[in-house]
PDB file as gemmi writes it, atoms N, CA and C in Angstrom:
CRYST1    1.000    1.000    1.000  90.00  90.00  90.00 P 1                      
ATOM      1  N   UNK A   1       0.800  -1.129   0.090  1.00  0.00           N  
ATOM      2  CA  UNK A   1       0.134   0.015   0.038  1.00  0.00           C  
ATOM      3  C   UNK A   1       0.835   1.077   0.171  1.00  0.00           C  
ATOM      4  N   UNK A   2       0.760   1.763  -1.078  1.00  0.00           N  
ATOM      5  CA  UNK A   2       1.516   3.238  -1.042  1.00  0.00           C  
ATOM      6  C   UNK A   2       1.079   4.311  -0.003  1.00  0.00           C  
ATOM      7  N   UNK A   3       2.121   4.730   0.777  1.00  0.00           N  
ATOM      8  CA  UNK A   3       1.883   5.423   1.968  1.00  0.00           C  
ATOM      9  C   UNK A   3       1.360   6.890   1.691  1.00  0.00           C  
ATOM     10  N   UNK A   4       2.084   7.660   0.430  1.00  0.00           N  
ATOM     11  CA  UNK A   4       2.145   8.481   0.072  1.00  0.00           C  
ATOM     12  C   UNK A   4       0.426   8.998  -0.313  1.00  0.00           C  
ATOM     13  N   UNK A   5      -0.529   7.908  -0.826  1.00  0.00           N  
ATOM     14  CA  UNK A   5      -1.567   7.948  -1.235  1.00  0.00           C  
ATOM     15  C   UNK A   5      -2.401   8.619  -0.296  1.00  0.00           C  
ATOM     16  N   UNK A   6      -1.930   8.009   1.099  1.00  0.00           N  
ATOM     17  CA  UNK A   6      -2.692   8.563   2.421  1.00  0.00           C  
ATOM     18  C   UNK A   6      -2.285   9.619   3.257  1.00  0.00           C  
ATOM     19  N   UNK A   7      -0.943  10.152   2.992  1.00  0.00           N  
ATOM     20  CA  UNK A   7      -0.301  11.224   3.557  1.00  0.00           C  
ATOM     21  C   UNK A   7      -1.036  12.244   3.793  1.00  0.00           C  
ATOM     22  N   UNK A   8      -1.912  13.075   3.052  1.00  0.00           N  
ATOM     23  CA  UNK A   8      -2.754  14.045   3.564  1.00  0.00           C  
ATOM     24  C   UNK A   8      -4.125  13.770   3.797  1.00  0.00           C  
ATOM     25  N   UNK A   9      -4.483  12.478   4.238  1.00  0.00           N  
ATOM     26  CA  UNK A   9      -5.769  11.889   4.914  1.00  0.00           C  
ATOM     27  C   UNK A   9      -5.979  12.615   6.271  1.00  0.00           C  
ATOM     28  N   UNK A  10      -7.367  13.011   6.489  1.00  0.00           N  
ATOM     29  CA  UNK A  10      -7.997  13.515   7.329  1.00  0.00           C  
ATOM     30  C   UNK A  10      -9.511  12.776   7.355  1.00  0.00           C  
ATOM     31  N   UNK A  11      -9.454  12.198   8.438  1.00  0.00           N  
ATOM     32  CA  UNK A  11     -10.272  11.556   9.140  1.00  0.00           C  
ATOM     33  C   UNK A  11     -11.400  11.833   9.649  1.00  0.00           C  
ATOM     34  N   UNK A  12     -12.874  11.523   9.674  1.00  0.00           N  
ATOM     35  CA  UNK A  12     -13.729  11.999  10.288  1.00  0.00           C  
ATOM     36  C   UNK A  12     -13.769  11.990  11.798  1.00  0.00           C  
ATOM     37  N   UNK A  13     -13.112  11.200  12.409  1.00  0.00           N  
ATOM     38  CA  UNK A  13     -12.990  11.321  13.923  1.00  0.00           C  
ATOM     39  C   UNK A  13     -11.657  10.712  14.331  1.00  0.00           C  
ATOM     40  N   UNK A  14     -10.905  11.444  15.223  1.00  0.00           N  
ATOM     41  CA  UNK A  14     -10.052  10.601  15.603  1.00  0.00           C  
ATOM     42  C   UNK A  14     -10.095  10.973  17.572  1.00  0.00           C  
ATOM     43  N   UNK A  15      -9.942   9.564  18.089  1.00  0.00           N  
ATOM     44  CA  UNK A  15     -10.439   9.676  19.088  1.00  0.00           C  
ATOM     45  C   UNK A  15      -9.162   8.891  19.862  1.00  0.00           C  
ATOM     46  N   UNK A  16      -8.717   9.682  21.314  1.00  0.00           N  
ATOM     47  CA  UNK A  16      -7.387   9.073  22.085  1.00  0.00           C  
ATOM     48  C   UNK A  16      -7.816   9.086  23.292  1.00  0.00           C  
ATOM     49  N   UNK A  17      -7.164   7.948  23.918  1.00  0.00           N  
ATOM     50  CA  UNK A  17      -7.600   8.418  25.410  1.00  0.00           C  
ATOM     51  C   UNK A  17      -6.011   8.422  26.137  1.00  0.00           C  
ATOM     52  N   UNK A  18      -5.028   8.700  25.124  1.00  0.00           N  
ATOM     53  CA  UNK A  18      -3.485   8.648  26.071  1.00  0.00           C  
ATOM     54  C   UNK A  18      -2.884   7.481  25.350  1.00  0.00           C  
ATOM     55  N   UNK A  19      -3.648   6.277  25.349  1.00  0.00           N  
ATOM     56  CA  UNK A  19      -2.755   4.944  25.049  1.00  0.00           C  
ATOM     57  C   UNK A  19      -3.090   4.650  23.675  1.00  0.00           C  
ATOM     58  N   UNK A  20      -4.331   4.659  23.301  1.00  0.00           N  
ATOM     59  CA  UNK A  20      -5.041   4.308  21.743  1.00  0.00           C  
ATOM     60  C   UNK A  20      -5.631   5.129  21.113  1.00  0.00           C  
ATOM     61  N   UNK A  21      -5.419   5.246  19.592  1.00  0.00           N  
ATOM     62  CA  UNK A  21      -5.690   6.270  19.230  1.00  0.00           C  
ATOM     63  C   UNK A  21      -6.977   5.672  18.008  1.00  0.00           C  
ATOM     64  N   UNK A  22      -8.099   5.894  17.809  1.00  0.00           N  
ATOM     65  CA  UNK A  22      -8.809   5.437  16.911  1.00  0.00           C  
ATOM     66  C   UNK A  22      -9.216   6.330  16.109  1.00  0.00           C  
ATOM     67  N   UNK A  23      -8.915   5.941  14.873  1.00  0.00           N  
ATOM     68  CA  UNK A  23      -9.320   6.589  13.658  1.00  0.00           C  
ATOM     69  C   UNK A  23     -10.487   6.217  12.911  1.00  0.00           C  
ATOM     70  N   UNK A  24     -11.517   7.049  12.575  1.00  0.00           N  
ATOM     71  CA  UNK A  24     -12.750   6.765  11.951  1.00  0.00           C  
ATOM     72  C   UNK A  24     -13.341   7.285  10.434  1.00  0.00           C  
ATOM     73  N   UNK A  25     -13.564   6.511  10.106  1.00  0.00           N  
ATOM     74  CA  UNK A  25     -13.924   7.026   8.744  1.00  0.00           C  
ATOM     75  C   UNK A  25     -15.884   6.546   8.767  1.00  0.00           C  
ATOM     76  N   UNK A  26     -17.120   7.809   8.798  1.00  0.00           N  
ATOM     77  CA  UNK A  26     -18.241   7.667   8.924  1.00  0.00           C  
ATOM     78  C   UNK A  26     -19.218   8.032   7.533  1.00  0.00           C  
ATOM     79  N   UNK A  27     -19.743   7.056   6.943  1.00  0.00           N  
ATOM     80  CA  UNK A  27     -20.686   7.540   6.021  1.00  0.00           C  
ATOM     81  C   UNK A  27     -21.827   6.703   5.842  1.00  0.00           C  
ATOM     82  N   UNK A  28     -22.845   7.125   5.322  1.00  0.00           N  
ATOM     83  CA  UNK A  28     -24.441   6.324   4.651  1.00  0.00           C  
ATOM     84  C   UNK A  28     -24.438   6.443   3.408  1.00  0.00           C  
ATOM     85  N   UNK A  29     -24.953   5.571   2.856  1.00  0.00           N  
ATOM     86  CA  UNK A  29     -25.330   5.286   1.544  1.00  0.00           C  
ATOM     87  C   UNK A  29     -27.017   5.319   1.335  1.00  0.00           C  
ATOM     88  N   UNK A  30     -27.473   6.498   0.534  1.00  0.00           N  
ATOM     89  CA  UNK A  30     -28.722   6.006   0.026  1.00  0.00           C  
ATOM     90  C   UNK A  30     -29.248   5.128  -1.062  1.00  0.00           C  
ATOM     91  N   UNK A  31     -27.885   5.211  -1.981  1.00  0.00           N  
ATOM     92  CA  UNK A  31     -27.981   4.103  -2.831  1.00  0.00           C  
ATOM     93  C   UNK A  31     -27.081   3.704  -3.320  1.00  0.00           C  
ATOM     94  N   UNK A  32     -26.858   2.495  -4.282  1.00  0.00           N  
ATOM     95  CA  UNK A  32     -25.608   1.986  -4.709  1.00  0.00           C  
ATOM     96  C   UNK A  32     -24.705   2.728  -5.541  1.00  0.00           C  
ATOM     97  N   UNK A  33     -23.999   2.078  -6.181  1.00  0.00           N  
ATOM     98  CA  UNK A  33     -23.045   2.291  -7.325  1.00  0.00           C  
ATOM     99  C   UNK A  33     -21.475   2.060  -7.117  1.00  0.00           C  
ATOM    100  N   UNK A  34     -21.038   2.518  -8.111  1.00  0.00           N  
ATOM    101  CA  UNK A  34     -19.699   2.368  -8.178  1.00  0.00           C  
ATOM    102  C   UNK A  34     -18.697   2.886  -6.997  1.00  0.00           C  
ATOM    103  N   UNK A  35     -19.206   4.264  -6.296  1.00  0.00           N  
ATOM    104  CA  UNK A  35     -18.887   4.700  -5.309  1.00  0.00           C  
ATOM    105  C   UNK A  35     -18.535   3.660  -4.038  1.00  0.00           C  
ATOM    106  N   UNK A  36     -19.570   2.907  -3.609  1.00  0.00           N  
ATOM    107  CA  UNK A  36     -19.458   1.898  -2.585  1.00  0.00           C  
ATOM    108  C   UNK A  36     -18.327   0.964  -3.036  1.00  0.00           C  
ATOM    109  N   UNK A  37     -18.324   0.672  -4.042  1.00  0.00           N  
ATOM    110  CA  UNK A  37     -16.888  -0.406  -4.326  1.00  0.00           C  
ATOM    111  C   UNK A  37     -15.458  -0.243  -4.261  1.00  0.00           C  
ATOM    112  N   UNK A  38     -15.354   1.413  -4.544  1.00  0.00           N  
ATOM    113  CA  UNK A  38     -14.555   2.200  -4.542  1.00  0.00           C  
ATOM    114  C   UNK A  38     -13.890   2.321  -3.238  1.00  0.00           C  
ATOM    115  N   UNK A  39     -14.766   2.974  -2.329  1.00  0.00           N  
ATOM    116  CA  UNK A  39     -14.873   3.022  -0.842  1.00  0.00           C  
ATOM    117  C   UNK A  39     -14.129   1.659   0.166  1.00  0.00           C  
ATOM    118  N   UNK A  40     -14.877   0.653  -0.640  1.00  0.00           N  
ATOM    119  CA  UNK A  40     -14.260  -0.623   0.304  1.00  0.00           C  
ATOM    120  C   UNK A  40     -12.675  -0.817  -0.112  1.00  0.00           C  
ATOM    121  N   UNK A  41     -12.744  -0.856  -1.271  1.00  0.00           N  
ATOM    122  CA  UNK A  41     -11.205  -1.181  -1.823  1.00  0.00           C  
ATOM    123  C   UNK A  41     -10.109   0.102  -0.979  1.00  0.00           C  
ATOM    124  N   UNK A  42     -10.593   1.208  -1.143  1.00  0.00           N  
ATOM    125  CA  UNK A  42      -9.826   2.334  -0.239  1.00  0.00           C  
ATOM    126  C   UNK A  42      -9.616   2.107   1.590  1.00  0.00           C  
ATOM    127  N   UNK A  43     -10.620   1.657   1.763  1.00  0.00           N  
ATOM    128  CA  UNK A  43     -10.480   1.330   3.407  1.00  0.00           C  
ATOM    129  C   UNK A  43      -9.737   0.192   3.444  1.00  0.00           C  
ATOM    130  N   UNK A  44      -9.693  -0.640   2.681  1.00  0.00           N  
ATOM    131  CA  UNK A  44      -8.863  -1.968   2.836  1.00  0.00           C  
ATOM    132  C   UNK A  44      -7.781  -1.605   2.927  1.00  0.00           C  
ATOM    133  N   UNK A  45      -7.202  -0.495   1.738  1.00  0.00           N  
ATOM    134  CA  UNK A  45      -5.581  -0.381   2.143  1.00  0.00           C  
ATOM    135  C   UNK A  45      -5.247   0.651   3.175  1.00  0.00           C  
ATOM    136  N   UNK A  46      -6.398   1.572   3.616  1.00  0.00           N  
ATOM    137  CA  UNK A  46      -6.109   2.526   4.510  1.00  0.00           C  
ATOM    138  C   UNK A  46      -5.877   1.434   5.897  1.00  0.00           C  
ATOM    139  N   UNK A  47      -6.779   0.190   6.222  1.00  0.00           N  
ATOM    140  CA  UNK A  47      -6.689  -0.742   7.042  1.00  0.00           C  
ATOM    141  C   UNK A  47      -5.195  -1.315   7.150  1.00  0.00           C  
ATOM    142  N   UNK A  48      -4.676  -1.678   6.126  1.00  0.00           N  
ATOM    143  CA  UNK A  48      -3.271  -1.949   6.051  1.00  0.00           C  
ATOM    144  C   UNK A  48      -2.239  -1.276   6.444  1.00  0.00           C  
ATOM    145  N   UNK A  49      -2.265  -0.107   6.064  1.00  0.00           N  
ATOM    146  CA  UNK A  49      -1.248   1.036   6.684  1.00  0.00           C  
ATOM    147  C   UNK A  49      -1.625   1.170   7.902  1.00  0.00           C  
ATOM    148  N   UNK A  50      -2.385   1.336   8.302  1.00  0.00           N  
ATOM    149  CA  UNK A  50      -3.090   1.580   9.805  1.00  0.00           C  
ATOM    150  C   UNK A  50      -2.432   0.429  11.033  1.00  0.00           C  
ATOM    151  N   UNK A  51      -1.966  -0.955  10.218  1.00  0.00           N  
ATOM    152  CA  UNK A  51      -1.666  -1.821  11.179  1.00  0.00           C  
ATOM    153  C   UNK A  51      -0.548  -1.647  12.144  1.00  0.00           C  
ATOM    154  N   UNK A  52      -0.852  -0.667  12.826  1.00  0.00           N  
ATOM    155  CA  UNK A  52       0.640  -0.211  14.052  1.00  0.00           C  
ATOM    156  C   UNK A  52       0.026  -0.743  15.127  1.00  0.00           C  
ATOM    157  N   UNK A  53       0.867  -1.023  16.104  1.00  0.00           N  
ATOM    158  CA  UNK A  53       0.299  -0.966  17.570  1.00  0.00           C  
ATOM    159  C   UNK A  53      -0.295   0.309  18.182  1.00  0.00           C  
ATOM    160  N   UNK A  54      -1.343   0.328  19.031  1.00  0.00           N  
ATOM    161  CA  UNK A  54      -1.946   1.264  19.683  1.00  0.00           C  
ATOM    162  C   UNK A  54      -3.063   2.159  18.671  1.00  0.00           C  
ATOM    163  N   UNK A  55      -2.851   1.762  17.338  1.00  0.00           N  
ATOM    164  CA  UNK A  55      -3.884   2.711  16.660  1.00  0.00           C  
ATOM    165  C   UNK A  55      -5.267   1.276  15.749  1.00  0.00           C  
ATOM    166  N   UNK A  56      -6.120   1.811  15.969  1.00  0.00           N  
ATOM    167  CA  UNK A  56      -7.289   0.835  15.466  1.00  0.00           C  
ATOM    168  C   UNK A  56      -8.058   1.816  14.349  1.00  0.00           C  
ATOM    169  N   UNK A  57      -8.261   1.227  13.077  1.00  0.00           N  
ATOM    170  CA  UNK A  57      -9.010   2.083  12.161  1.00  0.00           C  
ATOM    171  C   UNK A  57     -10.417   1.489  12.393  1.00  0.00           C  
ATOM    172  N   UNK A  58     -11.488   2.338  12.456  1.00  0.00           N  
ATOM    173  CA  UNK A  58     -12.851   1.963  12.238  1.00  0.00           C  
ATOM    174  C   UNK A  58     -13.771   2.562  10.860  1.00  0.00           C  
ATOM    175  N   UNK A  59     -14.245   1.804  10.490  1.00  0.00           N  
ATOM    176  CA  UNK A  59     -15.375   2.381   9.179  1.00  0.00           C  
ATOM    177  C   UNK A  59     -16.812   1.793   9.645  1.00  0.00           C  
ATOM    178  N   UNK A  60     -17.316   2.991   9.848  1.00  0.00           N  
ATOM    179  CA  UNK A  60     -18.770   2.991  10.568  1.00  0.00           C  
ATOM    180  C   UNK A  60     -19.816   3.541   9.120  1.00  0.00           C  
ATOM    181  N   UNK A  61     -20.552   2.139   8.517  1.00  0.00           N  
ATOM    182  CA  UNK A  61     -21.205   2.781   7.229  1.00  0.00           C  
ATOM    183  C   UNK A  61     -22.757   2.266   7.524  1.00  0.00           C  
ATOM    184  N   UNK A  62     -23.501   2.881   6.694  1.00  0.00           N  
ATOM    185  CA  UNK A  62     -24.938   2.209   6.934  1.00  0.00           C  
ATOM    186  C   UNK A  62     -25.726   2.790   5.655  1.00  0.00           C  
ATOM    187  N   UNK A  63     -26.622   2.076   5.605  1.00  0.00           N  
ATOM    188  CA  UNK A  63     -27.850   2.707   4.428  1.00  0.00           C  
ATOM    189  C   UNK A  63     -28.276   1.770   3.395  1.00  0.00           C  
ATOM    190  N   UNK A  64     -29.282   2.075   3.024  1.00  0.00           N  
ATOM    191  CA  UNK A  64     -29.827   1.224   1.781  1.00  0.00           C  
ATOM    192  C   UNK A  64     -28.650   0.791   0.634  1.00  0.00           C  
ATOM    193  N   UNK A  65     -28.202   1.457   0.377  1.00  0.00           N  
ATOM    194  CA  UNK A  65     -27.220   1.269  -0.800  1.00  0.00           C  
ATOM    195  C   UNK A  65     -26.542   0.282  -0.730  1.00  0.00           C  
ATOM    196  N   UNK A  66     -25.960  -0.334   0.491  1.00  0.00           N  
ATOM    197  CA  UNK A  66     -25.297  -1.608   0.768  1.00  0.00           C  
ATOM    198  C   UNK A  66     -26.035  -2.900  -0.023  1.00  0.00           C  
ATOM    199  N   UNK A  67     -27.448  -2.655   0.482  1.00  0.00           N  
ATOM    200  CA  UNK A  67     -28.344  -3.716  -0.013  1.00  0.00           C  
ATOM    201  C   UNK A  67     -28.337  -4.422  -1.946  1.00  0.00           C  
ATOM    202  N   UNK A  68     -27.416  -3.389  -2.441  1.00  0.00           N  
ATOM    203  CA  UNK A  68     -27.144  -3.813  -3.715  1.00  0.00           C  
ATOM    204  C   UNK A  68     -25.685  -4.024  -3.958  1.00  0.00           C  
ATOM    205  N   UNK A  69     -24.727  -3.643  -2.943  1.00  0.00           N  
ATOM    206  CA  UNK A  69     -23.326  -3.778  -3.384  1.00  0.00           C  
ATOM    207  C   UNK A  69     -22.900  -4.681  -1.925  1.00  0.00           C  
ATOM    208  N   UNK A  70     -23.406  -6.112  -1.875  1.00  0.00           N  
ATOM    209  CA  UNK A  70     -23.138  -7.031  -0.901  1.00  0.00           C  
ATOM    210  C   UNK A  70     -21.624  -7.503  -1.140  1.00  0.00           C  
ATOM    211  N   UNK A  71     -21.059  -7.794  -2.081  1.00  0.00           N  
ATOM    212  CA  UNK A  71     -19.722  -8.430  -2.476  1.00  0.00           C  
ATOM    213  C   UNK A  71     -18.561  -7.700  -1.980  1.00  0.00           C  
ATOM    214  N   UNK A  72     -18.644  -6.490  -2.432  1.00  0.00           N  
ATOM    215  CA  UNK A  72     -17.526  -5.492  -1.868  1.00  0.00           C  
ATOM    216  C   UNK A  72     -17.533  -5.126  -0.274  1.00  0.00           C  
ATOM    217  N   UNK A  73     -19.011  -5.047   0.061  1.00  0.00           N  
ATOM    218  CA  UNK A  73     -19.051  -5.166   1.295  1.00  0.00           C  
ATOM    219  C   UNK A  73     -18.424  -6.001   2.668  1.00  0.00           C  
ATOM    220  N   UNK A  74     -18.651  -7.478   1.732  1.00  0.00           N  
ATOM    221  CA  UNK A  74     -18.219  -8.391   2.351  1.00  0.00           C  
ATOM    222  C   UNK A  74     -17.034  -8.812   2.616  1.00  0.00           C  
ATOM    223  N   UNK A  75     -16.166  -8.259   1.269  1.00  0.00           N  
ATOM    224  CA  UNK A  75     -14.831  -8.490   1.163  1.00  0.00           C  
ATOM    225  C   UNK A  75     -14.198  -7.201   1.885  1.00  0.00           C  
ATOM    226  N   UNK A  76     -14.820  -6.165   2.558  1.00  0.00           N  
ATOM    227  CA  UNK A  76     -14.403  -5.230   3.553  1.00  0.00           C  
ATOM    228  C   UNK A  76     -13.976  -5.706   4.764  1.00  0.00           C  
ATOM    229  N   UNK A  77     -15.692  -6.298   4.889  1.00  0.00           N  
ATOM    230  CA  UNK A  77     -15.981  -6.945   6.175  1.00  0.00           C  
ATOM    231  C   UNK A  77     -14.576  -7.976   6.722  1.00  0.00           C  
ATOM    232  N   UNK A  78     -14.547  -8.885   5.944  1.00  0.00           N  
ATOM    233  CA  UNK A  78     -13.178  -9.782   6.051  1.00  0.00           C  
ATOM    234  C   UNK A  78     -12.012  -9.348   6.125  1.00  0.00           C  
ATOM    235  N   UNK A  79     -11.873  -8.158   5.515  1.00  0.00           N  
ATOM    236  CA  UNK A  79     -10.376  -7.381   5.803  1.00  0.00           C  
ATOM    237  C   UNK A  79     -10.051  -6.144   6.550  1.00  0.00           C  
ATOM    238  N   UNK A  80     -11.031  -5.902   7.390  1.00  0.00           N  
ATOM    239  CA  UNK A  80     -11.019  -4.795   8.149  1.00  0.00           C  
ATOM    240  C   UNK A  80     -11.469  -5.566   9.663  1.00  0.00           C  
ATOM    241  N   UNK A  81     -10.726  -5.222  10.550  1.00  0.00           N  
ATOM    242  CA  UNK A  81     -11.133  -5.380  12.145  1.00  0.00           C  
ATOM    243  C   UNK A  81     -12.033  -4.786  12.672  1.00  0.00           C  
ATOM    244  N   UNK A  82     -12.384  -3.807  12.253  1.00  0.00           N  
ATOM    245  CA  UNK A  82     -13.633  -2.875  12.817  1.00  0.00           C  
ATOM    246  C   UNK A  82     -14.829  -2.085  11.538  1.00  0.00           C  
ATOM    247  N   UNK A  83     -15.370  -3.083  11.266  1.00  0.00           N  
ATOM    248  CA  UNK A  83     -16.250  -2.336  10.245  1.00  0.00           C  
ATOM    249  C   UNK A  83     -17.886  -2.395  10.817  1.00  0.00           C  
ATOM    250  N   UNK A  84     -18.443  -1.345  11.245  1.00  0.00           N  
ATOM    251  CA  UNK A  84     -19.701  -1.219  12.285  1.00  0.00           C  
ATOM    252  C   UNK A  84     -20.812  -0.691  11.127  1.00  0.00           C  
ATOM    253  N   UNK A  85     -22.091  -0.952  11.629  1.00  0.00           N  
ATOM    254  CA  UNK A  85     -23.121  -0.303  11.378  1.00  0.00           C  
ATOM    255  C   UNK A  85     -23.562   0.931  12.151  1.00  0.00           C  
ATOM    256  N   UNK A  86     -24.169   1.852  12.183  1.00  0.00           N  
ATOM    257  CA  UNK A  86     -24.714   2.608  13.397  1.00  0.00           C  
ATOM    258  C   UNK A  86     -25.083   2.026  14.533  1.00  0.00           C  
ATOM    259  N   UNK A  87     -25.958   1.013  14.377  1.00  0.00           N  
ATOM    260  CA  UNK A  87     -26.305   0.227  15.568  1.00  0.00           C  
ATOM    261  C   UNK A  87     -25.103  -0.134  16.543  1.00  0.00           C  
ATOM    262  N   UNK A  88     -24.146  -0.597  15.662  1.00  0.00           N  
ATOM    263  CA  UNK A  88     -23.280  -0.882  16.396  1.00  0.00           C  
ATOM    264  C   UNK A  88     -22.644   0.319  17.254  1.00  0.00           C  
ATOM    265  N   UNK A  89     -22.583   1.542  17.158  1.00  0.00           N  
ATOM    266  CA  UNK A  89     -22.241   2.534  17.685  1.00  0.00           C  
ATOM    267  C   UNK A  89     -23.004   2.735  18.871  1.00  0.00           C  
ATOM    268  N   UNK A  90     -24.369   2.376  18.801  1.00  0.00           N  
ATOM    269  CA  UNK A  90     -25.343   2.563  19.656  1.00  0.00           C  
ATOM    270  C   UNK A  90     -25.318   1.812  20.714  1.00  0.00           C  
ATOM    271  N   UNK A  91     -24.396   0.565  20.598  1.00  0.00           N  
ATOM    272  CA  UNK A  91     -24.368  -0.491  21.351  1.00  0.00           C  
ATOM    273  C   UNK A  91     -23.342  -0.693  22.262  1.00  0.00           C  
ATOM    274  N   UNK A  92     -22.486   0.860  22.172  1.00  0.00           N  
ATOM    275  CA  UNK A  92     -21.149   0.784  22.890  1.00  0.00           C  
ATOM    276  C   UNK A  92     -20.278   0.459  22.506  1.00  0.00           C  
ATOM    277  N   UNK A  93     -20.028  -0.326  21.230  1.00  0.00           N  
ATOM    278  CA  UNK A  93     -18.858  -0.797  20.505  1.00  0.00           C  
ATOM    279  C   UNK A  93     -17.582   0.077  20.982  1.00  0.00           C  
ATOM    280  N   UNK A  94     -17.706   1.287  20.532  1.00  0.00           N  
ATOM    281  CA  UNK A  94     -16.676   2.108  20.521  1.00  0.00           C  
ATOM    282  C   UNK A  94     -15.791   2.263  21.801  1.00  0.00           C  
ATOM    283  N   UNK A  95     -16.841   2.140  22.885  1.00  0.00           N  
ATOM    284  CA  UNK A  95     -16.378   2.344  24.479  1.00  0.00           C  
ATOM    285  C   UNK A  95     -15.611   1.147  24.543  1.00  0.00           C  
ATOM    286  N   UNK A  96     -15.694  -0.367  24.224  1.00  0.00           N  
ATOM    287  CA  UNK A  96     -15.310  -1.084  24.035  1.00  0.00           C  
ATOM    288  C   UNK A  96     -13.726  -1.606  23.581  1.00  0.00           C  
ATOM    289  N   UNK A  97     -13.492  -0.373  22.773  1.00  0.00           N  
ATOM    290  CA  UNK A  97     -12.255  -0.633  22.089  1.00  0.00           C  
ATOM    291  C   UNK A  97     -10.991   0.161  22.887  1.00  0.00           C  
ATOM    292  N   UNK A  98     -11.449   0.714  24.227  1.00  0.00           N  
ATOM    293  CA  UNK A  98     -10.811   1.428  25.295  1.00  0.00           C  
ATOM    294  C   UNK A  98     -10.397   0.971  26.502  1.00  0.00           C  
ATOM    295  N   UNK A  99     -11.245  -0.413  26.630  1.00  0.00           N  
ATOM    296  CA  UNK A  99     -11.048  -0.995  27.861  1.00  0.00           C  
ATOM    297  C   UNK A  99     -10.169  -2.082  27.607  1.00  0.00           C  
TER     298      UNK A  99                                                      
END                                                                             
């Protein structure tokens, strides 16, 4: 994975407790299309790059768009440690990362 591709990346959220850093991307797709497939590939590469101690990458995504783009989502789900939907945030999964 090319690090320069991500060198100017700004994450939607960065949360730290002083011991661990959680970087998050959050999105919602109301419709399907090629954007969803491209996003899956991008976040899989980003996850590989961020495979360092005390850093976790979390992708939160939801929406009806995923109903027509299940294969790329499945591939991303298999590759990422943390791929959540909105319900998982409501269930305090984020809090569990800092335990």
